[in-house]
CSV table of C-alpha atoms in Angstrom, one decimal:
chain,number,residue,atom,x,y,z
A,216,UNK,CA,15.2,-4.2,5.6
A,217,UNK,CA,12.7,-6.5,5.3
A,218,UNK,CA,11.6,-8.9,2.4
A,219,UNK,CA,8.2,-10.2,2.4
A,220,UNK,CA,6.5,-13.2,0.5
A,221,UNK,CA,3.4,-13.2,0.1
A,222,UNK,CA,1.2,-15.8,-1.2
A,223,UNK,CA,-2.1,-14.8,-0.8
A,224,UNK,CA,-4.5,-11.7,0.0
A,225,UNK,CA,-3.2,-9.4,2.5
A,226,UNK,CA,-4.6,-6.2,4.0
A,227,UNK,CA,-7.1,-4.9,1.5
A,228,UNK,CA,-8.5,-1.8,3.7
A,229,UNK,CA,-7.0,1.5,2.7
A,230,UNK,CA,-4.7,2.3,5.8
A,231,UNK,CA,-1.5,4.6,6.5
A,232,UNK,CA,1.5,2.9,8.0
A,233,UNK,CA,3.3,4.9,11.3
A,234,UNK,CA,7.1,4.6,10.5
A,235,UNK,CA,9.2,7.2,8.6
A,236,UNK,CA,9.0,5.3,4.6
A,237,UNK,CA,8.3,1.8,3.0
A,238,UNK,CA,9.4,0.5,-0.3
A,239,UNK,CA,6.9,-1.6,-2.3
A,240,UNK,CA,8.2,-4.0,-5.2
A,241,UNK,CA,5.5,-6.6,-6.8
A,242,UNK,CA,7.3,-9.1,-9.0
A,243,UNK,CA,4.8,-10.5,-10.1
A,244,UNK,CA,0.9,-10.3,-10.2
A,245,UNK,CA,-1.3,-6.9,-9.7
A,246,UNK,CA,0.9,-4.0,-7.6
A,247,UNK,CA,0.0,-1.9,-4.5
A,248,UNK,CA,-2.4,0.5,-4.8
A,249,UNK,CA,-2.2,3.8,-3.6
A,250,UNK,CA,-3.8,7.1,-3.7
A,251,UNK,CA,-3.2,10.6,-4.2
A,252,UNK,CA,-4.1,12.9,-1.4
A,253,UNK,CA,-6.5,14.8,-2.9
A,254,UNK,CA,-8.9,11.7,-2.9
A,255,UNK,CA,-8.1,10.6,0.9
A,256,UNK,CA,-10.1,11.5,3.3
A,257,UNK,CA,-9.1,11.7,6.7
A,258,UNK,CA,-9.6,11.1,10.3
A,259,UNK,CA,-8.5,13.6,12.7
A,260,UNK,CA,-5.7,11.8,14.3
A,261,UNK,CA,-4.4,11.5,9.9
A,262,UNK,CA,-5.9,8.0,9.6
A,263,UNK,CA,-7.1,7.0,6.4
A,264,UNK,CA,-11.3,7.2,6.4
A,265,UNK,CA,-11.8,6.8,2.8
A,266,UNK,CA,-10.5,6.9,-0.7
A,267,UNK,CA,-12.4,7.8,-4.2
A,268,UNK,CA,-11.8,5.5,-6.7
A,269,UNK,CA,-10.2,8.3,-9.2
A,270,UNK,CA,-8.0,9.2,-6.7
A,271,UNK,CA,-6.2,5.5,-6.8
A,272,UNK,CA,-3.5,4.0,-9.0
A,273,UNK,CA,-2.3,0.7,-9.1
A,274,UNK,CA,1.6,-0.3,-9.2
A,275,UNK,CA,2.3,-3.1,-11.9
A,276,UNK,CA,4.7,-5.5,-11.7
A,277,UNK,CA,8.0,-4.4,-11.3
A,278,UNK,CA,7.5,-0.5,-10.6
A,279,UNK,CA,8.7,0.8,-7.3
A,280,UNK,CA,6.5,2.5,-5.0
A,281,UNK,CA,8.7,4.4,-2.0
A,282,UNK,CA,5.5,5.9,0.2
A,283,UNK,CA,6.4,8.5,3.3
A,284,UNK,CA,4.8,7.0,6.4
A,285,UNK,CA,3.0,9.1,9.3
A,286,UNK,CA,6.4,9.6,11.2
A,287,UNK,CA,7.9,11.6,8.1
A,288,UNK,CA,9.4,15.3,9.0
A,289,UNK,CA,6.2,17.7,8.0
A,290,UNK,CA,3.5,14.4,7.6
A,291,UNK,CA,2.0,15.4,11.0
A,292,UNK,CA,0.3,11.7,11.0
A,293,UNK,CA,-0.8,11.4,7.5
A,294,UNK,CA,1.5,8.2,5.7
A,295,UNK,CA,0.2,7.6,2.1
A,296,UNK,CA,-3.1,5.9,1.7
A,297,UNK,CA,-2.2,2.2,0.5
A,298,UNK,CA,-3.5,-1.2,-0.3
A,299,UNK,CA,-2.8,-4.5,-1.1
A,300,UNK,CA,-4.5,-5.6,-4.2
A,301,UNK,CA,-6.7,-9.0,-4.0
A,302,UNK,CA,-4.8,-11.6,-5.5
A,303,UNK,CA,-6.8,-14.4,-4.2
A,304,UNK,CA,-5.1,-17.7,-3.0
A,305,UNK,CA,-1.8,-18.3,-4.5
A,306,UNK,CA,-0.8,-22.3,-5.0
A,307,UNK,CA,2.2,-23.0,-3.3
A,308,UNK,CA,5.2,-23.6,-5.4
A,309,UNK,CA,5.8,-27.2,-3.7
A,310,UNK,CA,2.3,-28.6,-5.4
């Protein structure tokens, strides 16, 4: 288990992550944004090429996102397509 902080923009490109699930909580400020699989497009080894715009949905703050990642029984590679939303720089809370 791992809690994160983060204070600034992150990985924006749409990307799969290789481990069996992740659990995404924003607390505050835009969410992850993910897509459904019928707007991914893929590369062959299940990488994420692309993503249509329709196909995406943004978390808000305090919804849970739980995504299966590419090492998921029956994924064979393919993780959901995720995110990070730009949140721009964040002032620190000790200025």
């Amino acid at each position: 288990v791992r809690l994160e902080l983060v204070r600034g923009d992150t990985c924006q490109k749409w990307h799969s992550d290789n481990n069996i699930a992740r659990c995404i909580i924003t607390y505050v400020g835009p969410g992850t944004l993910c897509a459904h699989e019928r707007g991914v497009t893929r590369d062959a080894d299940g990488g994420v090429a692309s993503v249509s715009q329709d196909a995406a949905v943004q978390m808000a703050a305090g919804d849970v996102l739980l995504m299966k990642g590419g090492l998921w029984a029956g994924s064979c590679g393919r993780g959901t397509a995720h995110r990070a939303p730009s949140i721009g720089p964040v002032q620190s809370c000790d200025d």
